[in-house]
Amino acid sequence: MLIGYARVSSADQNTDHQVDALRRADVDAKNIHIEHSGGAKASRPQLDLVLQRLREGDTLVITRLDRLGRSVLHLITLGAELRERGVGLKVLEQGIDTATAEGRAMFGMLSVLAEFQRELIVANTRDGLAAARARGRKGGRPSKLSPDQIELAQRLYDAKEHTVAQIADMLKVPRTTVYGHLNKRPGVKAIKSTTSGPANPAPRASRSCPTCGNEPTTRAEAASQRADLAVDWLHQDPDSPETLIVRNHCRHCEPGQPAFDIACTICGDGPILAGALADQAMNDTLSEPVQKWLTTAGWILTPHLLCPDHT
């Protein structure tokens, strides 16, 4: 299958030139994805959808390389990823086609450059962490919550008088941020079993993330991961837009923006929409597949959103 991708930097720019070129290259109109996005860090939901749709043996068709990559590094990494997945690339105006020996050679060069770049990043990161540890500093992303806010969130949660959504609203952070800090307070100890006599322990449930396979290495990480995995994320099936896929993510593979939180009016809990589903919901419109999914799951949609526990 030929899948086309066209991009311009703003909504008032015209994609007709790119679309016409893709049509002349025999790309079906229904398989052409158009993106209005600019900037190296801009969200590109259509590109994400294209990458989800591509299967082994398919070919991605674009007019120029700069329409595809956010940066040189992103372009090199993306080219290597397509090669590893068995997906072809055809760049119309620059004569790159992996169906030819020259095109395959170009893909091979992209793969080598990507591997070299990854090795540089790993080496630089290792050296930086070693230097930081020698100076008594810890690595990692700074927490969005201060120690006092984490303590407050834990107290409110333990008191069972506020939902996680209400606590997140008080602290003005996403719900998943609060989930990630619960049960991390120093001094929280596991309650020992009072059962006497020998007993056969229950089989230990897997703690690994079903999406990326991440396995927590400490109790604190395991507690945090369990809370993260308790949240259902709704994704659009790339092969069937009318079908939704429910996934559970740990903090390492949690989808980035856009994301939209569907919250029950009473308890504040509910699934989170990702990608194109979130884009539609941000326009105050829940798509028909989302409404159908919620209804099937027992939600009431009007006049207020109510989860099955509060219908």
PDB file of C-alpha atoms in Angstrom:
ATOM      1  CA  MET A   1       0.000   0.000   0.000  1.00  0.00           C
ATOM      2  CA  LEU A   2       1.134   3.534  -0.773  1.00  0.00           C
ATOM      3  CA  ILE A   3       0.489   5.992   2.068  1.00  0.00           C
ATOM      4  CA  GLY A   4       1.138   9.691   1.466  1.00  0.00           C
ATOM      5  CA  TYR A   5       2.011  12.430   3.936  1.00  0.00           C
ATOM      6  CA  ALA A   6       1.874  16.171   3.222  1.00  0.00           C
ATOM      7  CA  ARG A   7       2.699  18.964   5.659  1.00  0.00           C
ATOM      8  CA  VAL A   8       2.637  22.754   5.757  1.00  0.00           C
ATOM      9  CA  SER A   9       3.629  25.006   8.643  1.00  0.00           C
ATOM     10  CA  SER A  10       0.339  26.837   9.203  1.00  0.00           C
ATOM     11  CA  ALA A  11      -3.372  26.467   8.508  1.00  0.00           C
ATOM     12  CA  ASP A  12      -3.416  29.257   5.895  1.00  0.00           C
ATOM     13  CA  GLN A  13      -0.748  27.601   3.722  1.00  0.00           C
ATOM     14  CA  ASN A  14      -1.828  25.424   0.817  1.00  0.00           C
ATOM     15  CA  THR A  15      -1.056  21.708   0.471  1.00  0.00           C
ATOM     16  CA  ASP A  16      -2.440  21.366  -3.082  1.00  0.00           C
ATOM     17  CA  HIS A  17       1.042  21.151  -4.655  1.00  0.00           C
ATOM     18  CA  GLN A  18       2.044  18.274  -2.389  1.00  0.00           C
ATOM     19  CA  VAL A  19      -1.298  16.484  -2.730  1.00  0.00           C
ATOM     20  CA  ASP A  20      -1.213  16.752  -6.541  1.00  0.00           C
ATOM     21  CA  ALA A  21       2.310  15.296  -6.594  1.00  0.00           C
ATOM     22  CA  LEU A  22       1.236  12.409  -4.344  1.00  0.00           C
ATOM     23  CA  ARG A  23      -1.792  11.693  -6.555  1.00  0.00           C
ATOM     24  CA  ARG A  24       0.440  11.617  -9.643  1.00  0.00           C
ATOM     25  CA  ALA A  25       2.558   9.054  -7.802  1.00  0.00           C
ATOM     26  CA  ASP A  26      -0.545   6.798  -7.627  1.00  0.00           C
ATOM     27  CA  VAL A  27      -1.320   7.412  -3.953  1.00  0.00           C
ATOM     28  CA  ASP A  28      -5.044   7.003  -3.346  1.00  0.00           C
ATOM     29  CA  ALA A  29      -6.732  10.156  -2.033  1.00  0.00           C
ATOM     30  CA  LYS A  30      -8.067   8.328   1.040  1.00  0.00           C
ATOM     31  CA  ASN A  31      -4.503   7.353   1.955  1.00  0.00           C
ATOM     32  CA  ILE A  32      -3.118  10.909   1.910  1.00  0.00           C
ATOM     33  CA  HIS A  33      -2.682  12.457   5.365  1.00  0.00           C
ATOM     34  CA  ILE A  34      -2.428  16.248   5.567  1.00  0.00           C
ATOM     35  CA  GLU A  35      -0.757  17.996   8.493  1.00  0.00           C
ATOM     36  CA  HIS A  36      -0.842  21.697   9.429  1.00  0.00           C
ATOM     37  CA  SER A  37       2.029  21.959  11.857  1.00  0.00           C
ATOM     38  CA  GLY A  38       5.309  23.832  12.161  1.00  0.00           C
ATOM     39  CA  GLY A  39       8.237  23.989  14.562  1.00  0.00           C
ATOM     40  CA  ALA A  40      10.666  21.344  15.691  1.00  0.00           C
ATOM     41  CA  LYS A  41       8.618  20.436  18.788  1.00  0.00           C
ATOM     42  CA  ALA A  42       5.108  20.796  17.379  1.00  0.00           C
ATOM     43  CA  SER A  43       2.663  17.942  17.833  1.00  0.00           C
ATOM     44  CA  ARG A  44       2.017  16.019  14.623  1.00  0.00           C
ATOM     45  CA  PRO A  45      -0.966  13.702  15.135  1.00  0.00           C
ATOM     46  CA  GLN A  46      -1.287  12.908  11.417  1.00  0.00           C
ATOM     47  CA  LEU A  47       2.336  11.752  11.235  1.00  0.00           C
ATOM     48  CA  ASP A  48       1.755   9.610  14.324  1.00  0.00           C
ATOM     49  CA  LEU A  49      -1.308   8.096  12.625  1.00  0.00           C
ATOM     50  CA  VAL A  50       0.666   7.409   9.433  1.00  0.00           C
ATOM     51  CA  LEU A  51       3.396   5.610  11.406  1.00  0.00           C
ATOM     52  CA  GLN A  52       0.737   3.505  13.132  1.00  0.00           C
ATOM     53  CA  ARG A  53      -0.912   2.566   9.815  1.00  0.00           C
ATOM     54  CA  LEU A  54       2.268   1.535   8.010  1.00  0.00           C
ATOM     55  CA  ARG A  55       2.845  -2.206   7.801  1.00  0.00           C
ATOM     56  CA  GLU A  56       5.708  -4.293   6.423  1.00  0.00           C
ATOM     57  CA  GLY A  57       5.751  -3.980   2.643  1.00  0.00           C
ATOM     58  CA  ASP A  58       3.979  -0.586   2.597  1.00  0.00           C
ATOM     59  CA  THR A  59       5.637   2.528   1.177  1.00  0.00           C
ATOM     60  CA  LEU A  60       5.531   6.008   2.687  1.00  0.00           C
ATOM     61  CA  VAL A  61       5.417   8.667  -0.051  1.00  0.00           C
ATOM     62  CA  ILE A  62       6.370  12.315   0.565  1.00  0.00           C
ATOM     63  CA  THR A  63       7.410  15.175  -1.691  1.00  0.00           C
ATOM     64  CA  ARG A  64      10.565  16.286   0.200  1.00  0.00           C
ATOM     65  CA  LEU A  65      12.472  15.060   3.229  1.00  0.00           C
ATOM     66  CA  ASP A  66      11.895  18.309   5.118  1.00  0.00           C
ATOM     67  CA  ARG A  67       8.145  17.588   5.071  1.00  0.00           C
ATOM     68  CA  LEU A  68       8.746  14.469   7.170  1.00  0.00           C
ATOM     69  CA  GLY A  69      11.388  15.154   9.819  1.00  0.00           C
ATOM     70  CA  ARG A  70      11.210  17.628  12.697  1.00  0.00           C
ATOM     71  CA  SER A  71      15.026  17.833  12.660  1.00  0.00           C
ATOM     72  CA  VAL A  72      17.995  16.098  11.074  1.00  0.00           C
ATOM     73  CA  LEU A  73      18.234  13.731  14.052  1.00  0.00           C
ATOM     74  CA  HIS A  74      14.503  12.956  13.909  1.00  0.00           C
ATOM     75  CA  LEU A  75      14.734  12.323  10.161  1.00  0.00           C
ATOM     76  CA  ILE A  76      17.698   9.971  10.530  1.00  0.00           C
ATOM     77  CA  THR A  77      16.040   8.047  13.380  1.00  0.00           C
ATOM     78  CA  LEU A  78      12.723   7.835  11.528  1.00  0.00           C
ATOM     79  CA  GLY A  79      14.415   6.557   8.370  1.00  0.00           C
ATOM     80  CA  ALA A  80      16.189   3.830  10.320  1.00  0.00           C
ATOM     81  CA  GLU A  81      12.953   2.867  12.066  1.00  0.00           C
ATOM     82  CA  LEU A  82      11.128   2.493   8.737  1.00  0.00           C
ATOM     83  CA  ARG A  83      13.939   0.329   7.396  1.00  0.00           C
ATOM     84  CA  GLU A  84      13.839  -1.963  10.428  1.00  0.00           C
ATOM     85  CA  ARG A  85      10.060  -2.343  10.023  1.00  0.00           C
ATOM     86  CA  GLY A  86      10.369  -3.255   6.342  1.00  0.00           C
ATOM     87  CA  VAL A  87       8.582  -0.102   5.225  1.00  0.00           C
ATOM     88  CA  GLY A  88       9.691   1.653   2.037  1.00  0.00           C
ATOM     89  CA  LEU A  89      10.219   5.376   1.565  1.00  0.00           C
ATOM     90  CA  LYS A  90       9.745   7.347  -1.631  1.00  0.00           C
ATOM     91  CA  VAL A  91      10.737  11.032  -1.801  1.00  0.00           C
ATOM     92  CA  LEU A  92       9.390  12.401  -5.063  1.00  0.00           C
ATOM     93  CA  GLU A  93      11.338  15.630  -5.555  1.00  0.00           C
ATOM     94  CA  GLN A  94      14.669  14.285  -4.282  1.00  0.00           C
ATOM     95  CA  GLY A  95      14.665  10.973  -6.139  1.00  0.00           C
ATOM     96  CA  ILE A  96      14.911   8.670  -3.125  1.00  0.00           C
ATOM     97  CA  ASP A  97      13.164   5.334  -3.588  1.00  0.00           C
ATOM     98  CA  THR A  98      14.031   2.234  -1.593  1.00  0.00           C
ATOM     99  CA  ALA A  99      12.790   0.096  -4.484  1.00  0.00           C
ATOM    100  CA  THR A 100      16.106   0.989  -6.170  1.00  0.00           C
ATOM    101  CA  ALA A 101      19.659   0.070  -5.165  1.00  0.00           C
ATOM    102  CA  GLU A 102      20.493   3.737  -4.624  1.00  0.00           C
ATOM    103  CA  GLY A 103      17.491   4.199  -2.342  1.00  0.00           C
ATOM    104  CA  ARG A 104      18.370   1.139  -0.283  1.00  0.00           C
ATOM    105  CA  ALA A 105      21.903   2.448   0.059  1.00  0.00           C
ATOM    106  CA  MET A 106      20.510   5.743   1.344  1.00  0.00           C
ATOM    107  CA  PHE A 107      18.407   3.860   3.893  1.00  0.00           C
ATOM    108  CA  GLY A 108      21.477   1.924   4.986  1.00  0.00           C
ATOM    109  CA  MET A 109      23.359   5.166   5.522  1.00  0.00           C
ATOM    110  CA  LEU A 110      20.473   6.531   7.593  1.00  0.00           C
ATOM    111  CA  SER A 111      20.526   3.397   9.762  1.00  0.00           C
ATOM    112  CA  VAL A 112      24.294   3.653  10.354  1.00  0.00           C
ATOM    113  CA  LEU A 113      24.032   7.355  11.223  1.00  0.00           C
ATOM    114  CA  ALA A 114      21.135   6.683  13.609  1.00  0.00           C
ATOM    115  CA  GLU A 115      23.061   3.933  15.397  1.00  0.00           C
ATOM    116  CA  PHE A 116      26.100   6.191  15.673  1.00  0.00           C
ATOM    117  CA  GLN A 117      23.950   8.988  17.083  1.00  0.00           C
ATOM    118  CA  ARG A 118      22.383   6.641  19.653  1.00  0.00           C
ATOM    119  CA  GLU A 119      25.824   5.468  20.779  1.00  0.00           C
ATOM    120  CA  LEU A 120      26.952   9.083  21.197  1.00  0.00           C
ATOM    121  CA  ILE A 121      23.872   9.903  23.275  1.00  0.00           C
ATOM    122  CA  VAL A 122      24.391   6.841  25.513  1.00  0.00           C
ATOM    123  CA  ALA A 123      28.086   7.627  26.000  1.00  0.00           C
ATOM    124  CA  ASN A 124      27.444  11.303  26.763  1.00  0.00           C
ATOM    125  CA  THR A 125      24.637  10.427  29.176  1.00  0.00           C
ATOM    126  CA  ARG A 126      26.787   7.859  30.985  1.00  0.00           C
ATOM    127  CA  ASP A 127      29.632  10.355  31.345  1.00  0.00           C
ATOM    128  CA  GLY A 128      27.278  13.084  32.564  1.00  0.00           C
ATOM    129  CA  LEU A 129      25.641  10.841  35.179  1.00  0.00           C
ATOM    130  CA  ALA A 130      29.026   9.673  36.449  1.00  0.00           C
ATOM    131  CA  ALA A 131      30.198  13.276  36.826  1.00  0.00           C
ATOM    132  CA  ALA A 132      26.957  14.245  38.589  1.00  0.00           C
ATOM    133  CA  ARG A 133      27.175  11.303  41.025  1.00  0.00           C
ATOM    134  CA  ALA A 134      30.766  12.251  41.826  1.00  0.00           C
ATOM    135  CA  ARG A 135      29.440  15.657  42.894  1.00  0.00           C
ATOM    136  CA  GLY A 136      26.634  14.196  44.979  1.00  0.00           C
ATOM    137  CA  ARG A 137      23.811  15.064  42.568  1.00  0.00           C
ATOM    138  CA  LYS A 138      20.990  12.802  41.473  1.00  0.00           C
ATOM    139  CA  GLY A 139      19.742  12.607  37.912  1.00  0.00           C
ATOM    140  CA  GLY A 140      16.211  12.420  36.572  1.00  0.00           C
ATOM    141  CA  ARG A 141      13.458  14.847  35.655  1.00  0.00           C
ATOM    142  CA  PRO A 142      12.489  17.307  38.405  1.00  0.00           C
ATOM    143  CA  SER A 143       9.260  16.442  40.174  1.00  0.00           C
ATOM    144  CA  LYS A 144       6.207  18.563  39.335  1.00  0.00           C
ATOM    145  CA  LEU A 145       5.229  18.478  43.015  1.00  0.00           C
ATOM    146  CA  SER A 146       7.199  19.704  45.995  1.00  0.00           C
ATOM    147  CA  PRO A 147       7.712  17.396  49.012  1.00  0.00           C
ATOM    148  CA  ASP A 148       5.018  19.355  50.918  1.00  0.00           C
ATOM    149  CA  GLN A 149       2.563  18.926  48.033  1.00  0.00           C
ATOM    150  CA  ILE A 150       3.305  15.200  47.834  1.00  0.00           C
ATOM    151  CA  GLU A 151       2.691  14.921  51.597  1.00  0.00           C
ATOM    152  CA  LEU A 152      -0.588  16.837  51.259  1.00  0.00           C
ATOM    153  CA  ALA A 153      -1.739  14.664  48.362  1.00  0.00           C
ATOM    154  CA  GLN A 154      -1.007  11.508  50.352  1.00  0.00           C
ATOM    155  CA  ARG A 155      -2.897  12.762  53.424  1.00  0.00           C
ATOM    156  CA  LEU A 156      -5.923  13.744  51.351  1.00  0.00           C
ATOM    157  CA  TYR A 157      -5.870  10.407  49.561  1.00  0.00           C
ATOM    158  CA  ASP A 158      -5.487   8.382  52.776  1.00  0.00           C
ATOM    159  CA  ALA A 159      -8.394  10.291  54.371  1.00  0.00           C
ATOM    160  CA  LYS A 160     -10.644   9.000  51.544  1.00  0.00           C
ATOM    161  CA  GLU A 161     -12.471  12.337  51.447  1.00  0.00           C
ATOM    162  CA  HIS A 162     -11.125  13.466  48.065  1.00  0.00           C
ATOM    163  CA  THR A 163     -10.758  11.693  44.744  1.00  0.00           C
ATOM    164  CA  VAL A 164      -7.499  11.694  42.832  1.00  0.00           C
ATOM    165  CA  ALA A 165      -9.091  14.022  40.281  1.00  0.00           C
ATOM    166  CA  GLN A 166     -10.026  16.510  43.024  1.00  0.00           C
ATOM    167  CA  ILE A 167      -6.511  16.370  44.496  1.00  0.00           C
ATOM    168  CA  ALA A 168      -5.018  16.931  41.032  1.00  0.00           C
ATOM    169  CA  ASP A 169      -7.314  19.926  40.540  1.00  0.00           C
ATOM    170  CA  MET A 170      -6.209  21.427  43.871  1.00  0.00           C
ATOM    171  CA  LEU A 171      -2.538  21.047  42.977  1.00  0.00           C
ATOM    172  CA  LYS A 172      -3.114  22.061  39.332  1.00  0.00           C
ATOM    173  CA  VAL A 173      -1.347  19.029  37.874  1.00  0.00           C
ATOM    174  CA  PRO A 174      -2.579  16.162  35.677  1.00  0.00           C
ATOM    175  CA  ARG A 175      -4.291  13.237  37.359  1.00  0.00           C
ATOM    176  CA  THR A 176      -1.487  10.877  36.337  1.00  0.00           C
ATOM    177  CA  THR A 177       1.050  13.059  38.163  1.00  0.00           C
ATOM    178  CA  VAL A 178      -0.809  12.536  41.441  1.00  0.00           C
ATOM    179  CA  TYR A 179      -1.054   8.790  40.779  1.00  0.00           C
ATOM    180  CA  GLY A 180       2.698   8.693  40.252  1.00  0.00           C
ATOM    181  CA  HIS A 181       3.436  10.167  43.711  1.00  0.00           C
ATOM    182  CA  LEU A 182       0.937   8.261  45.851  1.00  0.00           C
ATOM    183  CA  ASN A 183       2.325   5.749  48.354  1.00  0.00           C
ATOM    184  CA  LYS A 184       5.839   7.231  48.093  1.00  0.00           C
ATOM    185  CA  ARG A 185       5.750   8.983  51.447  1.00  0.00           C
ATOM    186  CA  PRO A 186       8.575   7.860  53.801  1.00  0.00           C
ATOM    187  CA  GLY A 187       7.358   5.784  56.709  1.00  0.00           C
ATOM    188  CA  VAL A 188       4.566   3.954  54.917  1.00  0.00           C
ATOM    189  CA  LYS A 189       5.076   0.316  55.856  1.00  0.00           C
ATOM    190  CA  ALA A 190       3.496  -2.831  54.618  1.00  0.00           C
ATOM    191  CA  ILE A 191       1.105  -4.521  57.060  1.00  0.00           C
ATOM    192  CA  LYS A 192       2.335  -7.945  58.096  1.00  0.00           C
ATOM    193  CA  SER A 193       0.029 -10.879  57.727  1.00  0.00           C
ATOM    194  CA  THR A 194      -1.373 -12.242  60.991  1.00  0.00           C
ATOM    195  CA  THR A 195      -2.203 -15.619  59.502  1.00  0.00           C
ATOM    196  CA  SER A 196      -0.590 -18.381  61.571  1.00  0.00           C
ATOM    197  CA  GLY A 197       0.708 -21.644  60.265  1.00  0.00           C
ATOM    198  CA  PRO A 198       2.057 -22.526  56.825  1.00  0.00           C
ATOM    199  CA  ALA A 199       0.270 -21.194  53.827  1.00  0.00           C
ATOM    200  CA  ASN A 200       0.725 -21.444  50.112  1.00  0.00           C
ATOM    201  CA  PRO A 201       1.490 -17.941  48.803  1.00  0.00           C
ATOM    202  CA  ALA A 202      -0.648 -16.723  45.938  1.00  0.00           C
ATOM    203  CA  PRO A 203       1.159 -16.555  42.592  1.00  0.00           C
ATOM    204  CA  ARG A 204       2.775 -13.174  42.149  1.00  0.00           C
ATOM    205  CA  ALA A 205       1.039 -11.037  39.548  1.00  0.00           C
ATOM    206  CA  SER A 206       3.218  -9.577  36.829  1.00  0.00           C
ATOM    207  CA  ARG A 207       4.248  -6.000  37.542  1.00  0.00           C
ATOM    208  CA  SER A 208       5.500  -5.311  34.037  1.00  0.00           C
ATOM    209  CA  CYS A 209       3.799  -2.765  31.798  1.00  0.00           C
ATOM    210  CA  PRO A 210       1.631  -4.555  29.175  1.00  0.00           C
ATOM    211  CA  THR A 211       2.499  -1.890  26.585  1.00  0.00           C
ATOM    212  CA  CYS A 212       6.271  -1.413  26.811  1.00  0.00           C
ATOM    213  CA  GLY A 213       7.258  -4.243  29.178  1.00  0.00           C
ATOM    214  CA  ASN A 214       8.902  -1.976  31.776  1.00  0.00           C
ATOM    215  CA  GLU A 215       9.527  -3.882  35.018  1.00  0.00           C
ATOM    216  CA  PRO A 216       9.777  -1.843  38.249  1.00  0.00           C
ATOM    217  CA  THR A 217      12.828  -2.588  40.362  1.00  0.00           C
ATOM    218  CA  THR A 218      11.707  -1.217  43.753  1.00  0.00           C
ATOM    219  CA  ARG A 219       8.551  -1.284  45.855  1.00  0.00           C
ATOM    220  CA  ALA A 220       8.036   2.431  45.358  1.00  0.00           C
ATOM    221  CA  GLU A 221       8.291   2.057  41.582  1.00  0.00           C
ATOM    222  CA  ALA A 222       5.925  -0.926  41.676  1.00  0.00           C
ATOM    223  CA  ALA A 223       3.303   1.015  43.669  1.00  0.00           C
ATOM    224  CA  SER A 224       3.591   3.948  41.310  1.00  0.00           C
ATOM    225  CA  GLN A 225       3.368   1.706  38.258  1.00  0.00           C
ATOM    226  CA  ARG A 226       0.266  -0.063  39.567  1.00  0.00           C
ATOM    227  CA  ALA A 227      -1.416   3.323  39.927  1.00  0.00           C
ATOM    228  CA  ASP A 228      -0.384   4.339  36.410  1.00  0.00           C
ATOM    229  CA  LEU A 229      -1.629   1.080  34.923  1.00  0.00           C
ATOM    230  CA  ALA A 230      -5.008   1.525  36.630  1.00  0.00           C
ATOM    231  CA  VAL A 231      -5.780   4.316  34.145  1.00  0.00           C
ATOM    232  CA  ASP A 232      -7.391   3.254  30.854  1.00  0.00           C
ATOM    233  CA  TRP A 233      -6.187   5.112  27.745  1.00  0.00           C
ATOM    234  CA  LEU A 234      -8.441   5.024  24.688  1.00  0.00           C
ATOM    235  CA  HIS A 235      -6.668   4.995  21.308  1.00  0.00           C
ATOM    236  CA  GLN A 236      -8.081   5.019  17.797  1.00  0.00           C
ATOM    237  CA  ASP A 237      -7.435   1.807  15.885  1.00  0.00           C
ATOM    238  CA  PRO A 238      -5.284   2.879  12.894  1.00  0.00           C
ATOM    239  CA  ASP A 239      -6.839   0.126  10.763  1.00  0.00           C
ATOM    240  CA  SER A 240     -10.434   0.899  11.773  1.00  0.00           C
ATOM    241  CA  PRO A 241     -11.179   4.503  12.879  1.00  0.00           C
ATOM    242  CA  GLU A 242     -14.547   3.424  14.275  1.00  0.00           C
ATOM    243  CA  THR A 243     -12.863   0.991  16.672  1.00  0.00           C
ATOM    244  CA  LEU A 244     -11.220   2.007  19.955  1.00  0.00           C
ATOM    245  CA  ILE A 245      -8.284   0.252  21.575  1.00  0.00           C
ATOM    246  CA  VAL A 246      -7.897   0.297  25.368  1.00  0.00           C
ATOM    247  CA  ARG A 247      -4.295   0.382  26.542  1.00  0.00           C
ATOM    248  CA  ASN A 248      -2.644   0.774  29.943  1.00  0.00           C
ATOM    249  CA  HIS A 249       0.623   2.669  30.106  1.00  0.00           C
ATOM    250  CA  CYS A 250       3.374   3.133  32.650  1.00  0.00           C
ATOM    251  CA  ARG A 251       5.095   6.504  32.997  1.00  0.00           C
ATOM    252  CA  HIS A 252       7.753   5.425  30.477  1.00  0.00           C
ATOM    253  CA  CYS A 253       5.337   4.852  27.587  1.00  0.00           C
ATOM    254  CA  GLU A 254       2.499   7.161  28.631  1.00  0.00           C
ATOM    255  CA  PRO A 255       1.269   9.034  25.528  1.00  0.00           C
ATOM    256  CA  GLY A 256       2.207  12.685  25.269  1.00  0.00           C
ATOM    257  CA  GLN A 257      -0.028  15.539  24.287  1.00  0.00           C
ATOM    258  CA  PRO A 258      -2.700  15.797  23.089  1.00  0.00           C
ATOM    259  CA  ALA A 259      -4.578  13.958  25.846  1.00  0.00           C
ATOM    260  CA  PHE A 260      -8.115  14.517  27.132  1.00  0.00           C
ATOM    261  CA  ASP A 261      -9.368  13.419  30.546  1.00  0.00           C
ATOM    262  CA  ILE A 262     -12.941  12.065  30.628  1.00  0.00           C
ATOM    263  CA  ALA A 263     -14.005  12.613  34.238  1.00  0.00           C
ATOM    264  CA  CYS A 264     -17.142  11.472  36.030  1.00  0.00           C
ATOM    265  CA  THR A 265     -19.010  14.487  37.450  1.00  0.00           C
ATOM    266  CA  ILE A 266     -19.126  12.883  40.905  1.00  0.00           C
ATOM    267  CA  CYS A 267     -15.865  10.976  41.417  1.00  0.00           C
ATOM    268  CA  GLY A 268     -13.658  12.558  38.769  1.00  0.00           C
ATOM    269  CA  ASP A 269     -12.383   9.202  37.472  1.00  0.00           C
ATOM    270  CA  GLY A 270     -12.594   7.914  33.939  1.00  0.00           C
ATOM    271  CA  PRO A 271     -10.552   6.980  30.866  1.00  0.00           C
ATOM    272  CA  ILE A 272      -8.159   9.313  29.036  1.00  0.00           C
ATOM    273  CA  LEU A 273      -8.369   9.924  25.297  1.00  0.00           C
ATOM    274  CA  ALA A 274      -5.128   9.974  23.309  1.00  0.00           C
ATOM    275  CA  GLY A 275      -4.101  11.325  19.913  1.00  0.00           C
ATOM    276  CA  ALA A 276      -6.826  12.091  17.376  1.00  0.00           C
ATOM    277  CA  LEU A 277      -9.563  11.222  19.897  1.00  0.00           C
ATOM    278  CA  ALA A 278      -8.229  13.925  22.222  1.00  0.00           C
ATOM    279  CA  ASP A 279      -8.097  16.478  19.399  1.00  0.00           C
ATOM    280  CA  GLN A 280     -11.801  15.912  18.707  1.00  0.00           C
ATOM    281  CA  ALA A 281     -12.759  16.091  22.390  1.00  0.00           C
ATOM    282  CA  MET A 282     -10.897  19.382  22.853  1.00  0.00           C
ATOM    283  CA  ASN A 283     -13.379  20.898  20.430  1.00  0.00           C
ATOM    284  CA  ASP A 284     -16.142  19.999  22.923  1.00  0.00           C
ATOM    285  CA  THR A 285     -17.098  17.008  20.797  1.00  0.00           C
ATOM    286  CA  LEU A 286     -16.876  13.379  21.876  1.00  0.00           C
ATOM    287  CA  SER A 287     -16.675  11.332  18.687  1.00  0.00           C
ATOM    288  CA  GLU A 288     -19.361   8.757  18.008  1.00  0.00           C
ATOM    289  CA  PRO A 289     -17.013   5.778  18.673  1.00  0.00           C
ATOM    290  CA  VAL A 290     -16.091   7.295  22.064  1.00  0.00           C
ATOM    291  CA  GLN A 291     -19.744   7.868  22.973  1.00  0.00           C
ATOM    292  CA  LYS A 292     -20.556   4.299  21.944  1.00  0.00           C
ATOM    293  CA  TRP A 293     -17.666   2.930  24.019  1.00  0.00           C
ATOM    294  CA  LEU A 294     -18.754   4.887  27.104  1.00  0.00           C
ATOM    295  CA  THR A 295     -22.393   3.852  26.706  1.00  0.00           C
ATOM    296  CA  THR A 296     -21.414   0.196  26.337  1.00  0.00           C
ATOM    297  CA  ALA A 297     -19.264   0.501  29.459  1.00  0.00           C
ATOM    298  CA  GLY A 298     -22.288   1.755  31.426  1.00  0.00           C
ATOM    299  CA  TRP A 299     -21.671   5.527  31.403  1.00  0.00           C
ATOM    300  CA  ILE A 300     -24.432   8.123  31.238  1.00  0.00           C
ATOM    301  CA  LEU A 301     -23.539  10.969  28.880  1.00  0.00           C
ATOM    302  CA  THR A 302     -26.333  13.490  29.405  1.00  0.00           C
ATOM    303  CA  PRO A 303     -27.084  15.804  31.059  1.00  0.00           C
ATOM    304  CA  HIS A 304     -23.823  15.068  32.952  1.00  0.00           C
ATOM    305  CA  LEU A 305     -21.054  12.513  32.564  1.00  0.00           C
ATOM    306  CA  LEU A 306     -21.550   9.760  35.119  1.00  0.00           C
ATOM    307  CA  CYS A 307     -19.445   6.616  35.433  1.00  0.00           C
ATOM    308  CA  PRO A 308     -21.049   3.172  35.998  1.00  0.00           C
ATOM    309  CA  ASP A 309     -20.505   3.490  39.773  1.00  0.00           C
ATOM    310  CA  HIS A 310     -22.628   6.657  39.902  1.00  0.00           C
ATOM    311  CA  THR A 311     -25.361   6.096  37.327  1.00  0.00           C
TER     312      THR A 311
END
